mmCIF file with all atom_site columns, C-alpha atoms in Angstrom:
data_model
loop_
_atom_site.group_PDB
_atom_site.id
_atom_site.type_symbol
_atom_site.label_atom_id
_atom_site.label_alt_id
_atom_site.label_comp_id
_atom_site.label_asym_id
_atom_site.label_entity_id
_atom_site.label_seq_id
_atom_site.pdbx_PDB_ins_code
_atom_site.Cartn_x
_atom_site.Cartn_y
_atom_site.Cartn_z
_atom_site.occupancy
_atom_site.B_iso_or_equiv
_atom_site.pdbx_formal_charge
_atom_site.auth_seq_id
_atom_site.auth_comp_id
_atom_site.auth_asym_id
_atom_site.auth_atom_id
_atom_site.pdbx_PDB_model_num
ATOM 1   C CA . ASN A 1 1   ? -143.060 -107.429 -87.095  1.00 74.00 ? 1   ASN A CA 1
ATOM 2   C CA . ALA A 1 2   ? -141.958 -106.392 -90.945  1.00 82.00 ? 2   ALA A CA 1
ATOM 3   C CA . GLY A 1 3   ? -145.369 -107.587 -92.311  1.00 94.00 ? 3   GLY A CA 1
ATOM 4   C CA . VAL A 1 4   ? -145.263 -108.335 -95.988  1.00 97.00 ? 4   VAL A CA 1
ATOM 5   C CA . THR A 1 5   ? -142.300 -107.335 -97.900  1.00 97.00 ? 5   THR A CA 1
ATOM 6   C CA . GLN A 1 6   ? -141.552 -107.499 -101.561 1.00 98.00 ? 6   GLN A CA 1
ATOM 7   C CA . THR A 1 7   ? -137.855 -107.406 -103.237 1.00 97.00 ? 7   THR A CA 1
ATOM 8   C CA . PRO A 1 8   ? -137.472 -105.614 -105.411 1.00 97.00 ? 8   PRO A CA 1
ATOM 9   C CA . LYS A 1 9   ? -139.482 -102.381 -105.502 1.00 96.00 ? 9   LYS A CA 1
ATOM 10  C CA . PHE A 1 10  ? -138.744 -101.502 -109.290 1.00 96.00 ? 10  PHE A CA 1
ATOM 11  C CA . ARG A 1 11  ? -137.359 -103.330 -111.998 1.00 96.00 ? 11  ARG A CA 1
ATOM 12  C CA . VAL A 1 12  ? -136.705 -102.806 -115.691 1.00 97.00 ? 12  VAL A CA 1
ATOM 13  C CA . LEU A 1 13  ? -136.324 -105.641 -118.081 1.00 96.00 ? 13  LEU A CA 1
ATOM 14  C CA . LYS A 1 14  ? -135.741 -106.161 -121.576 1.00 97.00 ? 14  LYS A CA 1
ATOM 15  C CA . THR A 1 15  ? -138.062 -108.745 -123.692 1.00 97.00 ? 15  THR A CA 1
ATOM 16  C CA . GLY A 1 16  ? -137.072 -112.279 -123.168 1.00 97.00 ? 16  GLY A CA 1
ATOM 17  C CA . GLN A 1 17  ? -134.909 -111.511 -119.563 1.00 97.00 ? 17  GLN A CA 1
ATOM 18  C CA . SER A 1 18  ? -136.095 -113.465 -116.583 1.00 96.00 ? 18  SER A CA 1
ATOM 19  C CA . MET A 1 19  ? -136.474 -112.557 -113.345 1.00 96.00 ? 19  MET A CA 1
ATOM 20  C CA . THR A 1 20  ? -137.817 -113.653 -109.773 1.00 97.00 ? 20  THR A CA 1
ATOM 21  C CA . LEU A 1 21  ? -139.716 -111.491 -107.379 1.00 98.00 ? 21  LEU A CA 1
ATOM 22  C CA . LEU A 1 22  ? -139.823 -112.456 -103.753 1.00 97.00 ? 22  LEU A CA 1
ATOM 23  C CA . CYS A 1 23  ? -142.557 -111.979 -101.286 1.00 98.00 ? 23  CYS A CA 1
ATOM 24  C CA . ALA A 1 24  ? -141.552 -112.630 -97.545  1.00 98.00 ? 24  ALA A CA 1
ATOM 25  C CA . GLN A 1 25  ? -143.792 -112.295 -94.360  1.00 97.00 ? 25  GLN A CA 1
ATOM 26  C CA . ASP A 1 26  ? -143.223 -113.050 -90.925  1.00 95.00 ? 26  ASP A CA 1
ATOM 27  C CA . MET A 1 27  ? -146.726 -113.259 -89.660  1.00 94.00 ? 27  MET A CA 1
ATOM 28  C CA . ASN A 1 28  ? -146.720 -117.038 -89.975  1.00 94.00 ? 28  ASN A CA 1
ATOM 29  C CA . HIS A 1 29  ? -149.353 -116.740 -92.332  1.00 94.00 ? 29  HIS A CA 1
ATOM 30  C CA . GLU A 1 30  ? -150.760 -120.274 -94.363  1.00 94.00 ? 30  GLU A CA 1
ATOM 31  C CA . TYR A 1 31  ? -152.005 -118.520 -97.479  1.00 95.00 ? 31  TYR A CA 1
ATOM 32  C CA . MET A 1 32  ? -150.101 -116.242 -99.834  1.00 96.00 ? 32  MET A CA 1
ATOM 33  C CA . TYR A 1 33  ? -151.220 -114.712 -103.051 1.00 97.00 ? 33  TYR A CA 1
ATOM 34  C CA . TRP A 1 34  ? -149.385 -112.845 -106.227 1.00 98.00 ? 34  TRP A CA 1
ATOM 35  C CA . TYR A 1 35  ? -151.402 -110.089 -108.029 1.00 97.00 ? 35  TYR A CA 1
ATOM 36  C CA . ARG A 1 36  ? -150.841 -107.759 -110.724 1.00 97.00 ? 36  ARG A CA 1
ATOM 37  C CA . GLN A 1 37  ? -152.645 -104.405 -111.089 1.00 96.00 ? 37  GLN A CA 1
ATOM 38  C CA . ASP A 1 38  ? -152.924 -102.538 -114.453 1.00 94.00 ? 38  ASP A CA 1
ATOM 39  C CA . PRO A 1 39  ? -154.961 -99.555  -115.035 1.00 88.00 ? 39  PRO A CA 1
ATOM 40  C CA . GLY A 1 40  ? -158.516 -99.968  -115.553 1.00 82.00 ? 40  GLY A CA 1
ATOM 41  C CA . MET A 1 41  ? -158.005 -103.652 -114.989 1.00 84.00 ? 41  MET A CA 1
ATOM 42  C CA . GLY A 1 42  ? -157.912 -103.805 -111.129 1.00 87.00 ? 42  GLY A CA 1
ATOM 43  C CA . LEU A 1 43  ? -155.934 -106.570 -109.243 1.00 93.00 ? 43  LEU A CA 1
ATOM 44  C CA . ARG A 1 44  ? -155.892 -109.774 -111.258 1.00 94.00 ? 44  ARG A CA 1
ATOM 45  C CA . LEU A 1 45  ? -154.602 -112.986 -109.290 1.00 96.00 ? 45  LEU A CA 1
ATOM 46  C CA . ILE A 1 46  ? -151.731 -114.673 -110.970 1.00 97.00 ? 46  ILE A CA 1
ATOM 47  C CA . HIS A 1 47  ? -151.105 -117.616 -108.526 1.00 98.00 ? 47  HIS A CA 1
ATOM 48  C CA . TYR A 1 48  ? -151.784 -118.506 -104.866 1.00 96.00 ? 48  TYR A CA 1
ATOM 49  C CA . SER A 1 49  ? -150.557 -120.585 -102.309 1.00 96.00 ? 49  SER A CA 1
ATOM 50  C CA . VAL A 1 50  ? -152.621 -122.317 -99.663  1.00 93.00 ? 50  VAL A CA 1
ATOM 51  C CA . GLY A 1 51  ? -149.498 -123.698 -97.491  1.00 93.00 ? 51  GLY A CA 1
ATOM 52  C CA . GLU A 1 52  ? -145.892 -124.456 -97.719  1.00 95.00 ? 52  GLU A CA 1
ATOM 53  C CA . GLY A 1 53  ? -145.121 -126.730 -100.510 1.00 95.00 ? 53  GLY A CA 1
ATOM 54  C CA . THR A 1 54  ? -148.565 -126.028 -102.555 1.00 95.00 ? 54  THR A CA 1
ATOM 55  C CA . THR A 1 55  ? -149.494 -123.737 -105.548 1.00 97.00 ? 55  THR A CA 1
ATOM 56  C CA . ALA A 1 56  ? -152.553 -122.945 -107.518 1.00 96.00 ? 56  ALA A CA 1
ATOM 57  C CA . LYS A 1 57  ? -153.373 -121.010 -110.701 1.00 97.00 ? 57  LYS A CA 1
ATOM 58  C CA . GLY A 1 58  ? -155.166 -117.840 -110.276 1.00 95.00 ? 58  GLY A CA 1
ATOM 59  C CA . GLU A 1 59  ? -156.880 -115.672 -112.967 1.00 93.00 ? 59  GLU A CA 1
ATOM 60  C CA . VAL A 1 60  ? -154.107 -114.779 -115.073 1.00 96.00 ? 60  VAL A CA 1
ATOM 61  C CA . PRO A 1 61  ? -151.200 -117.321 -114.563 1.00 97.00 ? 61  PRO A CA 1
ATOM 62  C CA . ASP A 1 62  ? -149.800 -117.621 -118.244 1.00 97.00 ? 62  ASP A CA 1
ATOM 63  C CA . GLY A 1 63  ? -146.010 -116.466 -118.329 1.00 96.00 ? 63  GLY A CA 1
ATOM 64  C CA . TYR A 1 64  ? -145.595 -116.839 -114.786 1.00 98.00 ? 64  TYR A CA 1
ATOM 65  C CA . ASN A 1 65  ? -144.572 -119.694 -112.181 1.00 97.00 ? 65  ASN A CA 1
ATOM 66  C CA . VAL A 1 66  ? -144.373 -119.527 -108.331 1.00 98.00 ? 66  VAL A CA 1
ATOM 67  C CA . SER A 1 67  ? -142.828 -121.534 -105.549 1.00 97.00 ? 67  SER A CA 1
ATOM 68  C CA . ARG A 1 68  ? -143.418 -121.929 -102.095 1.00 97.00 ? 68  ARG A CA 1
ATOM 69  C CA . LEU A 1 69  ? -140.519 -124.119 -100.562 1.00 95.00 ? 69  LEU A CA 1
ATOM 70  C CA . LYS A 1 70  ? -140.700 -122.098 -97.296  1.00 96.00 ? 70  LYS A CA 1
ATOM 71  C CA . LYS A 1 71  ? -143.878 -121.029 -95.393  1.00 96.00 ? 71  LYS A CA 1
ATOM 72  C CA . GLN A 1 72  ? -142.488 -117.249 -95.206  1.00 97.00 ? 72  GLN A CA 1
ATOM 73  C CA . ASN A 1 73  ? -141.465 -116.945 -98.664  1.00 97.00 ? 73  ASN A CA 1
ATOM 74  C CA . PHE A 1 74  ? -143.600 -116.970 -102.225 1.00 98.00 ? 74  PHE A CA 1
ATOM 75  C CA . LEU A 1 75  ? -141.809 -116.621 -105.289 1.00 98.00 ? 75  LEU A CA 1
ATOM 76  C CA . LEU A 1 76  ? -143.038 -115.304 -108.658 1.00 98.00 ? 76  LEU A CA 1
ATOM 77  C CA . GLY A 1 77  ? -140.753 -116.311 -111.756 1.00 98.00 ? 77  GLY A CA 1
ATOM 78  C CA . LEU A 1 78  ? -140.972 -114.537 -115.331 1.00 96.00 ? 78  LEU A CA 1
ATOM 79  C CA . GLU A 1 79  ? -139.128 -116.900 -117.470 1.00 92.00 ? 79  GLU A CA 1
ATOM 80  C CA . SER A 1 80  ? -139.163 -114.916 -120.508 1.00 96.00 ? 80  SER A CA 1
ATOM 81  C CA . ALA A 1 81  ? -140.525 -111.234 -119.937 1.00 96.00 ? 81  ALA A CA 1
ATOM 82  C CA . ALA A 1 82  ? -142.873 -109.853 -122.391 1.00 97.00 ? 82  ALA A CA 1
ATOM 83  C CA . PRO A 1 83  ? -144.126 -105.908 -122.485 1.00 97.00 ? 83  PRO A CA 1
ATOM 84  C CA . SER A 1 84  ? -147.358 -107.362 -121.808 1.00 96.00 ? 84  SER A CA 1
ATOM 85  C CA . GLN A 1 85  ? -146.029 -107.862 -118.223 1.00 97.00 ? 85  GLN A CA 1
ATOM 86  C CA . THR A 1 86  ? -145.352 -104.556 -117.524 1.00 97.00 ? 86  THR A CA 1
ATOM 87  C CA . SER A 1 87  ? -147.458 -103.904 -114.097 1.00 97.00 ? 87  SER A CA 1
ATOM 88  C CA . VAL A 1 88  ? -147.386 -103.524 -110.654 1.00 97.00 ? 88  VAL A CA 1
ATOM 89  C CA . TYR A 1 89  ? -147.111 -106.645 -108.867 1.00 98.00 ? 89  TYR A CA 1
ATOM 90  C CA . PHE A 1 90  ? -148.527 -107.132 -105.434 1.00 98.00 ? 90  PHE A CA 1
ATOM 91  C CA . CYS A 1 91  ? -148.106 -109.694 -102.670 1.00 98.00 ? 91  CYS A CA 1
ATOM 92  C CA . ALA A 1 92  ? -150.337 -110.654 -100.086 1.00 96.00 ? 92  ALA A CA 1
ATOM 93  C CA . SER A 1 93  ? -150.885 -112.862 -97.238  1.00 96.00 ? 93  SER A CA 1
ATOM 94  C CA . ARG A 1 94  ? -153.710 -114.211 -95.026  1.00 93.00 ? 94  ARG A CA 1
ATOM 95  C CA . PRO A 1 95  ? -153.658 -116.120 -92.043  1.00 88.00 ? 95  PRO A CA 1
ATOM 96  C CA . THR A 1 96  ? -155.926 -118.626 -92.120  1.00 80.00 ? 96  THR A CA 1
ATOM 97  C CA . VAL A 1 97  ? -159.211 -119.732 -93.926  1.00 71.00 ? 97  VAL A CA 1
ATOM 98  C CA . GLU A 1 98  ? -161.312 -118.747 -91.252  1.00 73.00 ? 98  GLU A CA 1
ATOM 99  C CA . ARG A 1 99  ? -159.618 -115.202 -91.222  1.00 75.00 ? 99  ARG A CA 1
ATOM 100 C CA . ASN A 1 100 ? -160.420 -113.008 -94.302  1.00 77.00 ? 100 ASN A CA 1
ATOM 101 C CA . GLU A 1 101 ? -158.254 -110.129 -93.916  1.00 86.00 ? 101 GLU A CA 1
ATOM 102 C CA . GLN A 1 102 ? -155.547 -110.070 -96.488  1.00 91.00 ? 102 GLN A CA 1
ATOM 103 C CA . PHE A 1 103 ? -152.116 -107.986 -95.828  1.00 94.00 ? 103 PHE A CA 1
ATOM 104 C CA . PHE A 1 104 ? -150.431 -106.624 -98.881  1.00 96.00 ? 104 PHE A CA 1
ATOM 105 C CA . GLY A 1 105 ? -147.026 -105.873 -99.577  1.00 97.00 ? 105 GLY A CA 1
ATOM 106 C CA . PRO A 1 106 ? -145.844 -102.744 -100.748 1.00 97.00 ? 106 PRO A CA 1
ATOM 107 C CA . GLY A 1 107 ? -145.618 -103.867 -104.426 1.00 97.00 ? 107 GLY A CA 1
ATOM 108 C CA . THR A 1 108 ? -143.088 -104.293 -107.281 1.00 97.00 ? 108 THR A CA 1
ATOM 109 C CA . ARG A 1 109 ? -143.069 -101.891 -110.248 1.00 97.00 ? 109 ARG A CA 1
ATOM 110 C CA . LEU A 1 110 ? -141.917 -103.881 -113.130 1.00 97.00 ? 110 LEU A CA 1
ATOM 111 C CA . THR A 1 111 ? -141.273 -102.478 -116.767 1.00 97.00 ? 111 THR A CA 1
ATOM 112 C CA . VAL A 1 112 ? -140.407 -104.690 -119.628 1.00 97.00 ? 112 VAL A CA 1
ATOM 113 C CA . LEU A 1 113 ? -139.269 -102.727 -122.763 1.00 96.00 ? 113 LEU A CA 1
ATOM 114 C CA . ARG B 2 1   ? -171.036 -110.366 -116.584 1.00 65.00 ? 1   ARG B CA 1
ATOM 115 C CA . LYS B 2 2   ? -167.992 -109.443 -114.214 1.00 77.00 ? 2   LYS B CA 1
ATOM 116 C CA . GLU B 2 3   ? -168.023 -111.139 -110.825 1.00 89.00 ? 3   GLU B CA 1
ATOM 117 C CA . VAL B 2 4   ? -167.747 -107.813 -108.909 1.00 94.00 ? 4   VAL B CA 1
ATOM 118 C CA . GLU B 2 5   ? -168.583 -104.410 -110.655 1.00 94.00 ? 5   GLU B CA 1
ATOM 119 C CA . GLN B 2 6   ? -168.270 -101.067 -109.292 1.00 94.00 ? 6   GLN B CA 1
ATOM 120 C CA . ASP B 2 7   ? -168.759 -97.454  -110.759 1.00 88.00 ? 7   ASP B CA 1
ATOM 121 C CA . PRO B 2 8   ? -165.066 -96.574  -111.407 1.00 86.00 ? 8   PRO B CA 1
ATOM 122 C CA . GLY B 2 9   ? -165.713 -92.549  -110.821 1.00 87.00 ? 9   GLY B CA 1
ATOM 123 C CA . PRO B 2 10  ? -163.998 -90.409  -110.067 1.00 92.00 ? 10  PRO B CA 1
ATOM 124 C CA . PHE B 2 11  ? -166.194 -89.055  -107.455 1.00 95.00 ? 11  PHE B CA 1
ATOM 125 C CA . ASN B 2 12  ? -165.031 -85.397  -106.811 1.00 96.00 ? 12  ASN B CA 1
ATOM 126 C CA . VAL B 2 13  ? -166.851 -84.146  -103.535 1.00 97.00 ? 13  VAL B CA 1
ATOM 127 C CA . PRO B 2 14  ? -166.134 -80.933  -101.404 1.00 97.00 ? 14  PRO B CA 1
ATOM 128 C CA . GLU B 2 15  ? -164.840 -81.702  -97.787  1.00 98.00 ? 15  GLU B CA 1
ATOM 129 C CA . GLY B 2 16  ? -167.953 -82.458  -95.415  1.00 98.00 ? 16  GLY B CA 1
ATOM 130 C CA . ALA B 2 17  ? -169.855 -83.862  -98.391  1.00 97.00 ? 17  ALA B CA 1
ATOM 131 C CA . THR B 2 18  ? -171.467 -87.441  -97.716  1.00 97.00 ? 18  THR B CA 1
ATOM 132 C CA . VAL B 2 19  ? -170.821 -89.871  -100.946 1.00 97.00 ? 19  VAL B CA 1
ATOM 133 C CA . ALA B 2 20  ? -171.738 -93.268  -101.288 1.00 96.00 ? 20  ALA B CA 1
ATOM 134 C CA . PHE B 2 21  ? -170.364 -96.086  -103.400 1.00 93.00 ? 21  PHE B CA 1
ATOM 135 C CA . ASN B 2 22  ? -172.224 -98.886  -104.839 1.00 94.00 ? 22  ASN B CA 1
ATOM 136 C CA . CYS B 2 23  ? -171.151 -102.424 -105.806 1.00 95.00 ? 23  CYS B CA 1
ATOM 137 C CA . THR B 2 24  ? -172.818 -105.533 -107.303 1.00 96.00 ? 24  THR B CA 1
ATOM 138 C CA . TYR B 2 25  ? -171.693 -109.084 -107.345 1.00 95.00 ? 25  TYR B CA 1
ATOM 139 C CA . SER B 2 26  ? -172.812 -112.008 -109.735 1.00 93.00 ? 26  SER B CA 1
ATOM 140 C CA . ASN B 2 27  ? -172.045 -115.223 -107.415 1.00 89.00 ? 27  ASN B CA 1
ATOM 141 C CA . SER B 2 28  ? -175.212 -115.441 -105.237 1.00 87.00 ? 28  SER B CA 1
ATOM 142 C CA . ALA B 2 29  ? -173.046 -117.968 -103.161 1.00 89.00 ? 29  ALA B CA 1
ATOM 143 C CA . SER B 2 30  ? -170.890 -115.274 -101.949 1.00 88.00 ? 30  SER B CA 1
ATOM 144 C CA . GLN B 2 31  ? -170.497 -115.349 -98.341  1.00 86.00 ? 31  GLN B CA 1
ATOM 145 C CA . SER B 2 32  ? -167.995 -112.631 -96.920  1.00 91.00 ? 32  SER B CA 1
ATOM 146 C CA . PHE B 2 33  ? -167.947 -109.111 -98.370  1.00 94.00 ? 33  PHE B CA 1
ATOM 147 C CA . PHE B 2 34  ? -165.254 -106.208 -97.530  1.00 94.00 ? 34  PHE B CA 1
ATOM 148 C CA . TRP B 2 35  ? -164.280 -102.661 -98.379  1.00 96.00 ? 35  TRP B CA 1
ATOM 149 C CA . TYR B 2 36  ? -160.671 -102.226 -99.154  1.00 97.00 ? 36  TYR B CA 1
ATOM 150 C CA . ARG B 2 37  ? -158.953 -98.625  -99.516  1.00 97.00 ? 37  ARG B CA 1
ATOM 151 C CA . GLN B 2 38  ? -155.989 -98.102  -101.755 1.00 97.00 ? 38  GLN B CA 1
ATOM 152 C CA . ASP B 2 39  ? -154.019 -94.907  -101.631 1.00 96.00 ? 39  ASP B CA 1
ATOM 153 C CA . CYS B 2 40  ? -152.341 -93.691  -104.888 1.00 93.00 ? 40  CYS B CA 1
ATOM 154 C CA . ARG B 2 41  ? -149.341 -95.925  -105.312 1.00 92.00 ? 41  ARG B CA 1
ATOM 155 C CA . LYS B 2 42  ? -149.754 -97.761  -102.470 1.00 95.00 ? 42  LYS B CA 1
ATOM 156 C CA . GLU B 2 43  ? -150.834 -101.200 -101.619 1.00 96.00 ? 43  GLU B CA 1
ATOM 157 C CA . PRO B 2 44  ? -154.696 -101.938 -100.612 1.00 96.00 ? 44  PRO B CA 1
ATOM 158 C CA . LYS B 2 45  ? -155.405 -102.156 -97.189  1.00 95.00 ? 45  LYS B CA 1
ATOM 159 C CA . LEU B 2 46  ? -158.765 -103.369 -95.222  1.00 94.00 ? 46  LEU B CA 1
ATOM 160 C CA . LEU B 2 47  ? -161.118 -100.574 -94.426  1.00 96.00 ? 47  LEU B CA 1
ATOM 161 C CA . MET B 2 48  ? -164.068 -102.990 -93.137  1.00 94.00 ? 48  MET B CA 1
ATOM 162 C CA . SER B 2 49  ? -166.093 -106.036 -93.319  1.00 92.00 ? 49  SER B CA 1
ATOM 163 C CA . VAL B 2 50  ? -169.672 -105.877 -94.467  1.00 94.00 ? 50  VAL B CA 1
ATOM 164 C CA . TYR B 2 51  ? -171.848 -107.575 -92.153  1.00 89.00 ? 51  TYR B CA 1
ATOM 165 C CA . SER B 2 52  ? -175.528 -108.634 -93.218  1.00 88.00 ? 52  SER B CA 1
ATOM 166 C CA . SER B 2 53  ? -177.213 -106.042 -90.859  1.00 89.00 ? 53  SER B CA 1
ATOM 167 C CA . GLY B 2 54  ? -175.168 -103.311 -91.939  1.00 90.00 ? 54  GLY B CA 1
ATOM 168 C CA . ASN B 2 55  ? -172.431 -102.158 -89.858  1.00 94.00 ? 55  ASN B CA 1
ATOM 169 C CA . GLU B 2 56  ? -170.600 -98.533  -88.893  1.00 95.00 ? 56  GLU B CA 1
ATOM 170 C CA . ASP B 2 57  ? -167.272 -97.518  -88.379  1.00 94.00 ? 57  ASP B CA 1
ATOM 171 C CA . GLY B 2 58  ? -167.094 -93.928  -87.397  1.00 96.00 ? 58  GLY B CA 1
ATOM 172 C CA . ARG B 2 59  ? -167.839 -91.825  -90.523  1.00 98.00 ? 59  ARG B CA 1
ATOM 173 C CA . PHE B 2 60  ? -168.111 -95.192  -92.517  1.00 97.00 ? 60  PHE B CA 1
ATOM 174 C CA . THR B 2 61  ? -171.483 -97.359  -92.862  1.00 97.00 ? 61  THR B CA 1
ATOM 175 C CA . ALA B 2 62  ? -171.642 -100.357 -94.912  1.00 97.00 ? 62  ALA B CA 1
ATOM 176 C CA . GLN B 2 63  ? -174.541 -102.188 -96.010  1.00 96.00 ? 63  GLN B CA 1
ATOM 177 C CA . LEU B 2 64  ? -175.321 -105.700 -97.668  1.00 95.00 ? 64  LEU B CA 1
ATOM 178 C CA . ASN B 2 65  ? -178.495 -106.632 -99.610  1.00 94.00 ? 65  ASN B CA 1
ATOM 179 C CA . ARG B 2 66  ? -177.949 -110.363 -100.290 1.00 93.00 ? 66  ARG B CA 1
ATOM 180 C CA . ALA B 2 67  ? -181.560 -110.269 -102.368 1.00 92.00 ? 67  ALA B CA 1
ATOM 181 C CA . SER B 2 68  ? -180.047 -107.780 -104.788 1.00 93.00 ? 68  SER B CA 1
ATOM 182 C CA . GLN B 2 69  ? -176.482 -108.626 -104.423 1.00 94.00 ? 69  GLN B CA 1
ATOM 183 C CA . TYR B 2 70  ? -175.682 -105.107 -103.677 1.00 93.00 ? 70  TYR B CA 1
ATOM 184 C CA . ILE B 2 71  ? -173.047 -103.616 -101.279 1.00 96.00 ? 71  ILE B CA 1
ATOM 185 C CA . SER B 2 72  ? -172.580 -99.945  -100.445 1.00 96.00 ? 72  SER B CA 1
ATOM 186 C CA . LEU B 2 73  ? -170.269 -97.932  -98.638  1.00 97.00 ? 73  LEU B CA 1
ATOM 187 C CA . LEU B 2 74  ? -171.434 -94.144  -97.338  1.00 97.00 ? 74  LEU B CA 1
ATOM 188 C CA . ILE B 2 75  ? -168.817 -91.754  -96.072  1.00 98.00 ? 75  ILE B CA 1
ATOM 189 C CA . ARG B 2 76  ? -170.164 -88.933  -94.015  1.00 98.00 ? 76  ARG B CA 1
ATOM 190 C CA . ASP B 2 77  ? -168.258 -85.634  -93.304  1.00 98.00 ? 77  ASP B CA 1
ATOM 191 C CA . SER B 2 78  ? -165.675 -86.494  -96.186  1.00 98.00 ? 78  SER B CA 1
ATOM 192 C CA . LYS B 2 79  ? -162.281 -85.489  -95.412  1.00 98.00 ? 79  LYS B CA 1
ATOM 193 C CA . LEU B 2 80  ? -159.213 -84.648  -97.688  1.00 97.00 ? 80  LEU B CA 1
ATOM 194 C CA . SER B 2 81  ? -157.585 -87.749  -96.414  1.00 97.00 ? 81  SER B CA 1
ATOM 195 C CA . ASP B 2 82  ? -160.339 -89.856  -97.591  1.00 98.00 ? 82  ASP B CA 1
ATOM 196 C CA . SER B 2 83  ? -159.171 -89.322  -101.161 1.00 98.00 ? 83  SER B CA 1
ATOM 197 C CA . ALA B 2 84  ? -158.338 -92.797  -102.395 1.00 97.00 ? 84  ALA B CA 1
ATOM 198 C CA . THR B 2 85  ? -159.602 -95.701  -104.312 1.00 96.00 ? 85  THR B CA 1
ATOM 199 C CA . TYR B 2 86  ? -162.214 -97.830  -102.696 1.00 97.00 ? 86  TYR B CA 1
ATOM 200 C CA . LEU B 2 87  ? -162.264 -101.664 -103.749 1.00 96.00 ? 87  LEU B CA 1
ATOM 201 C CA . CYS B 2 88  ? -165.112 -103.827 -103.247 1.00 96.00 ? 88  CYS B CA 1
ATOM 202 C CA . VAL B 2 89  ? -164.454 -107.371 -102.614 1.00 95.00 ? 89  VAL B CA 1
ATOM 203 C CA . VAL B 2 90  ? -166.190 -110.351 -102.164 1.00 94.00 ? 90  VAL B CA 1
ATOM 204 C CA . LYS B 2 91  ? -165.404 -114.125 -101.262 1.00 90.00 ? 91  LYS B CA 1
ATOM 205 C CA . LYS B 2 92  ? -167.151 -117.599 -101.485 1.00 86.00 ? 92  LYS B CA 1
ATOM 206 C CA . GLY B 2 93  ? -165.970 -120.582 -99.359  1.00 81.00 ? 93  GLY B CA 1
ATOM 207 C CA . ASN B 2 94  ? -162.344 -120.943 -99.160  1.00 80.00 ? 94  ASN B CA 1
ATOM 208 C CA . THR B 2 95  ? -161.624 -119.355 -102.600 1.00 85.00 ? 95  THR B CA 1
ATOM 209 C CA . PRO B 2 96  ? -159.285 -116.420 -103.094 1.00 89.00 ? 96  PRO B CA 1
ATOM 210 C CA . LEU B 2 97  ? -160.765 -112.952 -102.470 1.00 90.00 ? 97  LEU B CA 1
ATOM 211 C CA . VAL B 2 98  ? -162.541 -111.442 -105.663 1.00 92.00 ? 98  VAL B CA 1
ATOM 212 C CA . PHE B 2 99  ? -161.734 -107.608 -105.903 1.00 94.00 ? 99  PHE B CA 1
ATOM 213 C CA . GLY B 2 100 ? -163.510 -105.082 -107.823 1.00 94.00 ? 100 GLY B CA 1
ATOM 214 C CA . LYS B 2 101 ? -162.012 -102.522 -109.912 1.00 94.00 ? 101 LYS B CA 1
ATOM 215 C CA . GLY B 2 102 ? -162.289 -99.899  -107.364 1.00 95.00 ? 102 GLY B CA 1
ATOM 216 C CA . THR B 2 103 ? -164.085 -96.411  -107.405 1.00 95.00 ? 103 THR B CA 1
ATOM 217 C CA . ARG B 2 104 ? -162.041 -93.139  -107.178 1.00 95.00 ? 104 ARG B CA 1
ATOM 218 C CA . LEU B 2 105 ? -162.732 -90.601  -104.768 1.00 97.00 ? 105 LEU B CA 1
ATOM 219 C CA . SER B 2 106 ? -161.257 -87.068  -104.743 1.00 97.00 ? 106 SER B CA 1
ATOM 220 C CA . VAL B 2 107 ? -162.355 -84.958  -101.591 1.00 97.00 ? 107 VAL B CA 1
ATOM 221 C CA . ILE B 2 108 ? -161.764 -81.233  -102.595 1.00 96.00 ? 108 ILE B CA 1
ATOM 222 C CA . ALA B 2 109 ? -161.133 -78.421  -100.312 1.00 94.00 ? 109 ALA B CA 1
#
């Protein structure tokens, strides 16, 4: 199993550009999450999904959209990137509501100029 | 008040030392508790769950005090490889995990 993978690993954008971050998991997990991690701020939840076709807002959803069309994939979109979205983005998945361990992807380092 | 609060550190300790991290949580309805470890420029990984009666995994001991809403992690005989950031995590019901900002540990030779 590859576990949780994220594409791309690094990206530099200009203000106003758009992009999509892809998260894929091959563990048949129900729950998937997108976080951002900034120095001194810890992990902050952007959006999450409790199953295929469902999404919900987390702590810091503004400026981001997500989709979960397939169970194994969770996409994070930035429609018009801003310098404040410079961050490390982590995707995570969790098997079921009864299992609490979350498995994280390796992260995507995004810089918005 | 933040949901999960941790001393950010850094804690700089010599090899072989014992070090303890503390964490407090604000939501008394929290039901599940964990410690995650995050190495520099890597993703977080589960270190251990925290049970009401306290639990031990090798050199690591976790304690929970529900009355004081307080969680601790004790590391004995610190190794260089223990250098990392330790994240305190709490969960209530079916809601997403809530992560603390982490405590950074540097073990020095």
